[in-house]
Coordinates of C-alpha atoms in Angstrom, one line a residue:
M28 CA 18.9 -18.5 1.9
A29 CA 21.8 -17.7 -0.3
E30 CA 22.2 -21.2 -1.8
V31 CA 18.3 -21.3 -2.3
A32 CA 18.5 -17.9 -4.3
A33 CA 21.4 -19.1 -6.2
V34 CA 19.5 -22.0 -7.9
R35 CA 16.1 -20.1 -8.3
K36 CA 15.3 -19.8 -11.7
K37 CA 15.2 -16.0 -12.9
V38 CA 12.2 -14.5 -13.5
S39 CA 12.2 -11.7 -16.0
L40 CA 9.6 -8.9 -16.9
K41 CA 9.0 -10.6 -20.3
D42 CA 7.9 -13.8 -18.6
I43 CA 4.3 -11.9 -17.7
S44 CA 3.6 -12.8 -21.3
R45 CA 4.8 -16.3 -21.8
P46 CA 2.5 -19.1 -23.0
G47 CA 1.6 -22.0 -20.9
D48 CA 0.2 -23.0 -17.5
E49 CA 3.6 -23.2 -15.6
P50 CA 3.4 -20.6 -12.9
L51 CA 6.0 -17.6 -12.8
V52 CA 6.9 -19.3 -9.5
N53 CA 6.4 -22.4 -7.7
L54 CA 6.7 -21.5 -4.2
T55 CA 8.3 -23.8 -1.5
V56 CA 8.6 -23.2 2.3
D57 CA 12.4 -23.6 1.7
D58 CA 12.0 -20.4 -0.5
L59 CA 10.2 -18.2 2.2
M60 CA 12.1 -15.7 4.6
P61 CA 12.9 -17.9 7.8
L62 CA 10.5 -17.4 10.9
P63 CA 12.3 -17.3 14.4
Y64 CA 11.3 -19.5 17.1
L65 CA 9.3 -21.8 14.7
D66 CA 10.9 -24.9 13.7
E67 CA 8.5 -26.8 11.3
E68 CA 6.2 -25.4 8.8
E69 CA 3.6 -27.3 6.7
P70 CA 4.6 -27.2 2.8
F71 CA 2.6 -25.6 0.3
K72 CA -0.6 -27.7 -0.9
P73 CA -0.9 -27.6 -4.8
A74 CA -4.1 -26.4 -6.3
P75 CA -6.3 -29.3 -7.5
A76 CA -5.9 -30.4 -11.0
S77 CA -9.9 -29.7 -12.0
W78 CA -8.6 -26.0 -11.2
W79 CA -5.8 -26.0 -13.7
E80 CA -7.9 -27.2 -16.5
K81 CA -10.6 -24.1 -15.5
Y82 CA -8.8 -21.5 -14.4
D83 CA -5.3 -19.5 -15.1
L84 CA -3.2 -20.1 -12.0
S85 CA 0.0 -19.3 -14.0
F86 CA 0.9 -16.2 -12.0
D87 CA 2.0 -18.2 -8.8
G88 CA -0.3 -21.1 -8.6
H89 CA -2.7 -19.2 -6.1
T90 CA -6.0 -17.5 -6.8
D91 CA -9.2 -15.9 -5.1
M92 CA -10.8 -14.9 -8.2
G93 CA -10.8 -18.1 -10.1
L94 CA -10.1 -16.4 -13.7
P95 CA -11.5 -18.6 -16.3
K96 CA -9.4 -19.1 -19.1
P97 CA -10.7 -18.1 -22.5
K98 CA -12.3 -20.6 -24.7
T99 CA -12.1 -19.0 -28.2
K100 CA -9.8 -16.3 -30.1
E101 CA -12.6 -14.1 -29.5
E102 CA -12.5 -14.1 -25.8
E103 CA -8.5 -13.9 -25.9
D104 CA -8.7 -10.7 -28.2
A105 CA -11.6 -9.0 -26.0
L106 CA -9.4 -9.4 -22.8
V107 CA -6.6 -7.6 -24.4
H108 CA -8.9 -4.9 -26.1
K109 CA -10.8 -4.2 -22.7
F110 CA -7.4 -3.9 -20.9
L111 CA -5.9 -1.5 -23.4
S112 CA -9.1 0.6 -23.4
G113 CA -9.1 0.5 -19.4
L114 CA -5.5 1.5 -19.3
Q115 CA -5.9 4.6 -21.5
K116 CA -8.7 5.8 -19.2
L117 CA -6.5 5.6 -16.1
F118 CA -4.3 8.4 -17.9
D119 CA -7.1 10.4 -18.7
P120 CA -8.0 13.1 -16.2
Q121 CA -11.6 13.0 -17.2
E122 CA -11.9 9.5 -16.8
S123 CA -9.9 8.8 -13.7
W124 CA -9.8 12.3 -12.0
T125 CA -9.3 10.8 -8.2
F126 CA -5.7 9.7 -8.4
V127 CA -4.5 10.3 -12.0
Q128 CA -1.7 12.8 -11.1
V129 CA 0.1 10.5 -8.5
F130 CA -0.4 7.6 -10.9
R131 CA 1.3 9.6 -14.1
L132 CA 4.1 10.9 -11.9
S133 CA 4.6 7.1 -10.6
M134 CA 4.7 5.9 -14.0
D135 CA 7.2 8.4 -14.9
Y136 CA 9.6 9.0 -12.5
C137 CA 10.9 5.4 -11.4
V138 CA 14.7 5.1 -11.6
K139 CA 14.9 1.6 -10.9
C140 CA 16.9 1.9 -7.8
Q141 CA 14.9 -0.7 -6.0
T142 CA 15.1 0.8 -2.8
C143 CA 11.3 -0.2 -2.5
A144 CA 12.0 -3.9 -2.6
D145 CA 13.4 -3.9 1.1
A146 CA 10.2 -2.2 2.3
C147 CA 7.9 -4.6 1.0
H148 CA 6.7 -7.2 3.2
A149 CA 5.5 -9.6 0.6
Y150 CA 8.6 -9.5 -1.5
L151 CA 10.7 -10.3 1.9
G152 CA 8.4 -12.7 3.1
S153 CA 8.3 -14.8 -0.3
G154 CA 12.3 -15.0 0.0
R155 CA 12.5 -12.1 -2.2
Q156 CA 10.5 -13.7 -5.2
E157 CA 11.0 -11.3 -8.3
I158 CA 7.3 -11.4 -9.0
Y159 CA 6.4 -9.8 -5.6
R160 CA 9.0 -6.8 -6.1
P161 CA 7.1 -3.5 -6.2
T162 CA 8.8 -2.3 -9.4
Y163 CA 7.6 -5.7 -10.9
R164 CA 4.2 -4.9 -12.1
A165 CA 4.7 -1.3 -12.3
E166 CA 7.4 -1.6 -15.0
V167 CA 5.3 -4.3 -16.7
L168 CA 2.5 -1.8 -17.1
R169 CA 4.7 1.1 -17.7
R170 CA 6.4 -0.9 -20.6
I171 CA 3.0 -2.1 -22.1
Y172 CA 1.8 1.6 -22.2
K173 CA 4.8 2.8 -23.8
K174 CA 4.4 0.0 -26.3
Y175 CA 0.7 0.7 -27.4
F176 CA 0.3 4.5 -26.5
T177 CA 3.5 6.1 -27.3
P178 CA 5.0 7.3 -30.9
E179 CA 8.3 6.0 -29.9
G180 CA 7.3 2.9 -28.4
R181 CA 5.1 2.0 -31.6
L182 CA 8.2 2.9 -33.9
L183 CA 11.3 1.8 -31.9
G184 CA 9.8 -1.0 -29.4
R185 CA 12.4 -2.8 -27.4
F186 CA 14.8 -0.2 -28.3
V187 CA 13.1 2.1 -25.8
G188 CA 12.0 -0.4 -23.6
A189 CA 8.4 -0.9 -25.2
D190 CA 9.0 -4.9 -25.3
I191 CA 6.2 -6.5 -23.3
D192 CA 3.7 -8.4 -25.4
L193 CA 0.4 -7.9 -24.5
N194 CA -1.9 -11.2 -24.6
W195 CA -4.5 -12.8 -22.7
R196 CA -1.9 -14.5 -20.3
T197 CA -0.4 -11.0 -19.6
V198 CA -3.9 -9.8 -18.5
L199 CA -4.9 -12.4 -16.2
R200 CA -1.5 -12.4 -14.6
L201 CA -1.3 -8.7 -14.1
A202 CA -5.0 -9.1 -12.3
E203 CA -3.6 -11.8 -9.9
S204 CA -0.5 -9.7 -9.3
C205 CA -2.2 -6.3 -8.2
H206 CA -4.1 -8.7 -5.8
R207 CA -0.8 -9.5 -4.0
C208 CA -0.2 -6.0 -3.2
T209 CA -1.9 -4.9 0.1
I210 CA -1.5 -1.2 -0.9
C211 CA 0.1 -0.4 2.4
R212 CA 2.5 2.0 0.5
R213 CA 5.5 1.5 2.5
C214 CA 7.2 1.3 -0.8
A215 CA 6.1 4.8 -1.7
Q216 CA 7.7 6.1 1.8
R217 CA 10.9 4.6 1.0
C218 CA 11.0 5.9 -2.7
P219 CA 13.6 8.8 -3.1
M220 CA 11.7 10.1 -5.9
G221 CA 8.0 9.6 -4.6
V222 CA 7.0 6.9 -6.7
D223 CA 4.0 5.3 -5.4
N224 CA 3.7 1.4 -6.6
G225 CA 0.9 0.9 -4.2
M226 CA -1.1 3.4 -6.0
I227 CA 0.0 1.7 -9.2
A228 CA -1.4 -1.6 -8.0
R229 CA -4.6 0.1 -6.7
E230 CA -5.2 2.0 -10.1
L231 CA -4.5 -1.4 -11.9
R232 CA -7.3 -2.8 -9.7
K233 CA -9.6 -0.3 -10.8
L234 CA -9.0 -0.9 -14.3
F235 CA -10.2 -4.7 -13.9
S236 CA -13.3 -3.6 -11.6
Q237 CA -14.5 -0.9 -13.8
E238 CA -13.6 -2.3 -17.0
F239 CA -13.8 -5.9 -16.7
G240 CA -15.8 -6.4 -13.4
I241 CA -13.1 -8.5 -12.2
A242 CA -12.4 -8.3 -8.5
A243 CA -12.0 -10.4 -5.5
P244 CA -15.7 -11.6 -4.9
E245 CA -15.3 -10.8 -1.2
I246 CA -14.7 -7.1 -2.3
L247 CA -17.0 -6.4 -5.0
E248 CA -20.0 -8.7 -5.3
K249 CA -19.8 -9.8 -1.6
G250 CA -18.5 -6.6 -0.4
C251 CA -19.8 -3.3 -2.2
V252 CA -22.7 -4.8 -3.5
Y253 CA -23.9 -6.4 -0.3
H254 CA -23.4 -3.1 1.8
L255 CA -25.4 -1.1 -0.7
T256 CA -28.4 -3.2 -1.1
I257 CA -28.5 -5.2 2.2
G258 CA -26.8 -3.0 4.3
S259 CA -23.8 -4.5 5.2
S260 CA -20.8 -6.5 3.5
T261 CA -21.6 -9.1 6.2
Q262 CA -25.2 -9.3 4.9
M263 CA -26.3 -8.1 8.3
T264 CA -29.8 -6.4 7.8
P265 CA -31.1 -3.3 9.5
S266 CA -33.3 -5.7 11.5
G267 CA -30.4 -8.1 12.0
F268 CA -28.2 -5.3 13.3
K269 CA -30.7 -4.2 15.8
E270 CA -30.9 -7.8 17.1
T271 CA -27.1 -7.6 17.4
V272 CA -27.4 -4.8 19.5
Q273 CA -29.7 -6.5 21.9
F274 CA -27.3 -9.1 22.2
M275 CA -24.3 -6.9 23.1
E276 CA -26.6 -4.9 25.8
E277 CA -26.9 -8.5 27.4
D278 CA -23.4 -9.5 26.9
I279 CA -21.9 -6.3 28.5
G280 CA -24.3 -7.1 31.3
D281 CA -22.8 -10.7 31.7
R282 CA -19.3 -9.3 31.2
T283 CA -19.4 -6.6 33.3
G284 CA -22.4 -6.3 35.5
K285 CA -23.4 -3.1 34.1
S286 CA -26.8 -2.2 32.6
I287 CA -26.2 -0.2 29.4
K288 CA -28.5 0.9 27.0
I289 CA -26.8 1.4 23.6
P290 CA -28.3 4.4 21.7
V291 CA -29.4 3.8 18.2
D292 CA -30.8 6.6 15.8
K293 CA -30.6 9.0 18.4
K294 CA -31.1 12.4 16.9
G295 CA -28.8 15.2 17.8
A296 CA -26.0 13.4 19.6
D297 CA -22.5 14.8 19.3
I298 CA -21.0 11.8 17.5
L299 CA -22.1 9.0 15.0
L300 CA -20.1 5.9 15.7
I301 CA -19.7 3.7 12.7
H302 CA -17.9 0.3 13.2
N303 CA -16.7 -2.2 10.7
A304 CA -19.5 -4.5 10.7
G305 CA -17.5 -7.6 11.2
E306 CA -16.6 -6.4 14.5
Y307 CA -20.3 -7.1 15.4
L308 CA -20.0 -10.7 14.1
S309 CA -16.4 -11.8 14.8
W310 CA -15.4 -9.4 17.9
P311 CA -18.6 -8.1 19.6
E312 CA -16.5 -7.3 22.6
N313 CA -14.9 -4.6 20.5
P314 CA -18.1 -2.4 19.9
E315 CA -19.3 -3.3 23.5
A316 CA -16.0 -1.9 24.8
F317 CA -17.0 1.5 22.8
A318 CA -20.3 1.4 24.3
I319 CA -19.0 0.9 27.8
I320 CA -16.5 3.6 27.5
F321 CA -18.7 6.1 25.9
E322 CA -20.9 5.7 28.7
A323 CA -18.6 5.9 31.5
A324 CA -17.0 9.0 29.6
G325 CA -20.6 10.5 29.6
I326 CA -20.1 11.2 25.6
S327 CA -23.3 11.8 23.6
W328 CA -23.2 9.5 20.9
T329 CA -25.6 7.2 18.8
L330 CA -25.2 4.3 16.3
S331 CA -27.4 4.2 13.0
S332 CA -29.5 1.5 11.8
D333 CA -30.1 2.8 8.3
V334 CA -28.9 0.6 5.3
V335 CA -25.0 1.2 5.2
G336 CA -25.1 3.4 8.4
Y337 CA -24.0 0.6 10.9
D338 CA -21.1 -0.9 8.6
A339 CA -18.0 1.6 8.1
V340 CA -16.4 -0.6 5.4
N341 CA -15.7 0.9 2.2
Y342 CA -14.1 -1.4 -0.1
G343 CA -14.1 0.9 -3.0
L344 CA -11.1 2.4 -1.5
W345 CA -9.2 -0.6 -2.7
N346 CA -10.3 -1.0 -6.3
D347 CA -13.2 1.2 -7.5
D348 CA -13.8 4.9 -7.3
V349 CA -17.5 4.5 -7.9
E350 CA -18.1 2.1 -5.2
L351 CA -16.0 4.2 -3.0
A352 CA -18.3 7.3 -4.0
R353 CA -21.5 5.6 -3.6
V354 CA -20.5 4.3 0.2
A355 CA -19.0 7.5 1.4
Q356 CA -22.2 9.3 0.3
R357 CA -24.5 7.4 2.2
H358 CA -22.5 7.6 5.4
V359 CA -22.6 11.6 5.3
K360 CA -26.0 11.5 4.5
I361 CA -27.1 9.6 7.2
A362 CA -25.1 11.5 9.7
Q363 CA -26.9 14.8 8.5
K364 CA -30.1 13.2 8.7
L365 CA -29.3 12.2 12.3
G366 CA -28.2 15.8 12.8
V367 CA -24.9 14.6 14.6
K368 CA -22.0 17.0 14.9
K369 CA -19.3 14.4 13.6
I370 CA -18.7 11.0 12.5
V371 CA -16.3 9.1 14.2
V372 CA -15.0 5.8 12.7
G373 CA -14.2 2.8 15.2
E374 CA -11.0 0.8 15.0
C375 CA -10.9 0.1 11.4
G376 CA -8.0 1.5 9.3
H377 CA -9.2 1.4 5.9
A378 CA -12.7 2.4 6.7
T379 CA -11.2 5.2 8.8
K380 CA -8.9 6.6 5.6
A381 CA -12.1 6.0 3.3
L382 CA -14.2 8.1 5.0
V383 CA -11.8 10.6 6.8
V384 CA -9.4 11.5 3.9
V385 CA -10.0 10.0 0.6
A386 CA -14.0 10.7 0.6
D387 CA -13.3 14.4 -0.1
R388 CA -11.8 13.2 -3.6
V389 CA -15.1 11.8 -4.7
L390 CA -17.7 13.7 -2.7
P391 CA -19.3 17.2 -3.6
A392 CA -18.7 20.2 -1.5
S393 CA -22.1 19.9 0.4
L394 CA -20.9 16.7 1.8
S395 CA -17.2 17.5 2.4
S396 CA -15.7 17.0 5.7
S397 CA -15.9 20.9 6.1
E398 CA -20.0 20.4 6.3
M399 CA -19.7 17.1 8.3
P400 CA -16.6 16.5 10.3
R401 CA -15.1 13.0 10.2
E402 CA -12.3 11.5 12.4
G403 CA -10.8 8.3 13.6
C404 CA -11.2 6.9 17.2
L405 CA -7.8 6.3 18.4
P406 CA -7.3 10.2 19.3
L407 CA -10.6 10.4 21.1
L408 CA -9.7 7.2 23.2
W409 CA -6.8 8.9 24.4
E410 CA -8.3 12.0 25.1
I411 CA -10.8 10.1 27.4
I412 CA -7.8 8.5 29.0
K413 CA -5.8 11.7 29.6
S414 CA -9.0 13.6 30.9
G415 CA -9.4 11.6 34.0
V416 CA -12.9 10.9 33.8
I417 CA -12.6 7.1 34.1
K418 CA -10.3 5.6 36.5
F419 CA -7.9 2.8 35.2
D420 CA -5.7 0.5 37.2
P421 CA -2.8 -0.5 34.8
S422 CA -2.0 -3.5 37.0
R423 CA -5.1 -5.1 35.4
N424 CA -3.2 -5.2 32.4
N425 CA 0.0 -6.6 33.5
F426 CA 1.1 -9.0 30.8
P427 CA 3.2 -8.3 27.8
V428 CA 1.8 -6.2 25.1
T429 CA 2.9 -5.0 21.9
L430 CA 1.2 -2.6 19.0
H431 CA 0.9 -3.4 15.4
D432 CA 0.4 0.0 13.6
P433 CA -2.5 -0.2 11.0
C434 CA -1.1 1.3 7.6
N435 CA -3.9 3.3 6.6
M436 CA -4.4 5.2 10.2
V437 CA -0.5 5.4 10.8
R438 CA 1.6 5.6 7.8
L439 CA -1.1 7.1 5.7
M440 CA -2.8 9.5 8.1
G441 CA -0.2 10.0 10.7
I442 CA -2.2 8.8 13.8
V443 CA 0.8 7.7 15.6
T444 CA 1.0 8.9 19.1
P445 CA -2.5 8.2 20.7
Q446 CA -2.4 5.0 20.8
R447 CA 1.0 4.8 22.2
Y448 CA 0.1 7.1 24.9
A449 CA -2.8 4.9 25.6
L450 CA -0.8 1.5 25.8
K451 CA 2.0 3.2 27.9
A452 CA -0.6 4.5 30.3
L453 CA -2.5 1.4 30.7
C454 CA -0.1 -1.5 30.0
P455 CA 2.9 -1.9 32.3
Q456 CA 4.6 -4.4 30.0
F457 CA 4.1 -2.6 26.6
R458 CA 7.0 -3.0 24.1
E459 CA 7.3 -1.6 20.7
M460 CA 7.7 -3.8 17.6
T461 CA 10.9 -3.3 15.2
P462 CA 10.4 -1.2 13.1
N463 CA 7.3 0.8 14.4
S464 CA 5.0 3.6 14.0
V465 CA 5.0 4.9 10.4
Y466 CA 7.7 2.3 9.4
N467 CA 5.9 -0.8 10.8
Y468 CA 5.0 -3.4 8.3
C469 CA 1.7 -4.0 7.1
C470 CA -0.5 -7.0 8.8
G471 CA -0.4 -8.9 5.5
G472 CA -4.2 -8.5 5.0
G473 CA -4.5 -4.8 3.7
G474 CA -6.0 -3.9 0.5
G475 CA -8.7 -6.7 1.2
L476 CA -6.3 -9.5 1.4
A477 CA -7.8 -10.2 5.0
I478 CA -11.1 -10.9 3.7
M479 CA -10.1 -12.9 0.5
Q480 CA -10.6 -16.4 1.6
S481 CA -11.8 -18.2 -1.5
M482 CA -10.0 -21.1 -3.2
N483 CA -6.5 -21.4 -1.9
F484 CA -5.6 -17.8 -1.5
P485 CA -5.6 -17.8 2.4
Q486 CA -2.4 -20.3 2.0
W487 CA -0.6 -17.5 0.0
R488 CA -1.5 -14.8 2.4
N489 CA -0.9 -16.9 5.7
K490 CA 2.6 -18.1 4.2
V491 CA 3.8 -15.2 2.4
S492 CA 2.0 -11.9 3.1
T493 CA 1.5 -12.1 6.7
R494 CA 4.8 -13.5 7.3
M495 CA 6.7 -10.5 8.3
K496 CA 4.1 -9.4 10.9
M497 CA 4.4 -12.7 12.4
K498 CA 8.1 -12.2 12.7
Q499 CA 7.9 -8.8 14.2
T500 CA 5.5 -10.4 16.9
L501 CA 7.7 -13.3 18.0
E502 CA 10.6 -11.0 18.1
A503 CA 8.7 -8.5 20.1
F504 CA 7.9 -11.4 22.7
R505 CA 11.2 -13.1 22.2
N506 CA 12.0 -13.0 25.9
E507 CA 8.4 -13.8 27.0
L508 CA 7.7 -16.9 24.8
D509 CA 7.6 -19.6 27.5
P510 CA 3.9 -20.1 28.2
N511 CA 4.6 -21.4 31.3
K512 CA 6.2 -18.3 32.8
Y513 CA 4.1 -15.9 30.5
P514 CA 0.7 -17.4 29.9
Y515 CA -0.7 -14.6 28.1
K516 CA 0.8 -12.1 25.7
Y517 CA -1.6 -9.7 23.7
L518 CA -1.0 -7.9 20.1
C519 CA -2.7 -4.9 20.1
A520 CA -4.4 -4.3 16.4
P521 CA -6.6 -1.4 16.5
C522 CA -8.1 -2.3 13.3
S523 CA -10.6 -4.8 12.1
N524 CA -9.1 -5.8 9.0
C525 CA -5.7 -6.0 10.8
K526 CA -7.3 -8.5 13.3
G527 CA -8.7 -10.5 10.7
A528 CA -5.5 -11.3 9.1
I529 CA -3.6 -11.6 12.3
R530 CA -6.4 -14.1 13.6
D531 CA -5.6 -16.2 10.8
A532 CA -2.1 -16.2 10.8
I533 CA -1.8 -17.0 14.5
A534 CA -4.0 -19.7 14.0
H535 CA -1.8 -20.8 11.0
Y536 CA 1.5 -20.6 12.8
K537 CA -0.4 -22.2 16.2
L538 CA 1.2 -19.1 18.1
W539 CA -1.5 -19.6 20.8
D540 CA -1.0 -23.2 21.5
K541 CA 2.7 -22.9 21.3
Y542 CA 3.4 -19.4 22.9
R543 CA 0.0 -18.2 24.3
I544 CA 0.2 -15.1 22.0
N545 CA -3.4 -13.3 21.3
Y546 CA -4.6 -10.4 19.6
G547 CA -7.4 -7.6 19.9
G548 CA -8.1 -4.1 19.9
L549 CA -7.2 -1.0 21.9
V550 CA -10.4 -0.1 23.6
E551 CA -10.8 -3.9 25.1
L552 CA -7.6 -3.0 27.0
M553 CA -9.1 0.3 28.3
V554 CA -12.2 -1.6 29.4
N555 CA -10.1 -4.3 31.1
A556 CA -8.3 -1.8 33.1
M557 CA -11.4 0.3 34.4
V558 CA -11.6 0.4 38.0
D559 CA -15.3 0.1 38.5
I560 CA -15.5 -3.2 36.8
D561 CA -15.0 -6.0 39.1
R562 CA -14.2 -8.9 36.5
P563 CA -11.7 -8.9 33.8
Y564 CA -12.9 -8.0 30.5
L565 CA -10.3 -10.0 28.8
E566 CA -10.7 -13.5 29.5
P567 CA -7.6 -15.0 27.1
D568 CA -9.5 -18.2 26.4
D569 CA -12.2 -16.3 24.8
F570 CA -10.0 -14.4 22.3
H571 CA -7.6 -17.0 20.6

């Protein structure tokens, strides 16, 4: 690794503005952080020549958004002018009130110690490529602001560090750069000054979304727009949702022999449960397990078939305050209309943080958490186990299990112990990752990266962003990798977004074929251990 680093061309901050199509880095597998217990890896596949003609790929040769190159000088100038206008708004409390204080302090107080670098899974996974260092995009932005908006920058330029030229290449490279950060904010956790480079990346995304309409299509036009107009980011309509519920009821019967009627639009229930709608399509066993557990525990609950009400995702959390507010408002108003006592969000980290924590930054007092309480599901699931109302047999989960900590619920909300207590109670072979809890690494799919499936972006996510999580997983199961002795290993990831990234990474590295490593949520393990269900709920071949 040291030999590779020695011959690697150094990328400077000023390179963000250099002319030409040559990427700032040309990634190769040999550059990347080594993975234990995996001998071979397919090389990076270059983007087609036709893409290079049409799109700007000069950041790292990868893209999800396919940003077109400007065709005229007028288009080039427009990119620069819009960027400067948007950057000025980020510093204006009237234009950007939600996170402006954290943003401004983070822009002011970085001491360049680079402590954050060793906290970043993307930087480490890439083999310490400079452009993925948490401070890289932040320092570029800092120098641009100083050059164009401060007297000392305009007068003294490079003598005060105001030395980044802003051109259309700079703008489009920054747009790609802020979509290489998962906003896990592990860097902020490690910073001795409290600088939040993840927040800087998020606010930069907001600039591009609200000023340019530039965002990953899966997040904005296929995410927020579909959610608000159709009912779900998955394009599931209310009628489609009701059909899905009927399928789930039938599937519960087939899996468990139980006849369960899932409540929908029940007035006056104690709980409105909202899942990430991706669960219904990709992992229906997860919402089914919630229905089984809630029924067995005697909980008064309901789902909503209202538009937006059956999909907990709020992609505005990642890039757009306006979209964040629109979705959060609908969720709370639907709960108020049903007359429930509180909202509980299923196993989805970003949806939980968006509605439970961040929504109060954008909602009026009448829709605040004091008026409609909102919480994540993990503490409730542990309370059910602890209460003894359901009888569990841990021996049914007697296979190696480890835990991935979803960043938004654990590091950023402090929900650390409930899922651990649950796994220790139900899984005899549970073991922690290293590091774990609030120090755990991101799955690599946070900040929307898990759903960004366009063009060649999945290659970058699987090889770079999820690399650290796969390393942690292999190391957690290092003594049980032999598939003949240990035919099933379970990576518990109680978050829909994390499961998406982990699913793709497990497939990319062929961890099921090689080592029988699988993944899933927490609530499925609970149902698998229920004494009054005669057959296993987890059938390994169904889940990989």
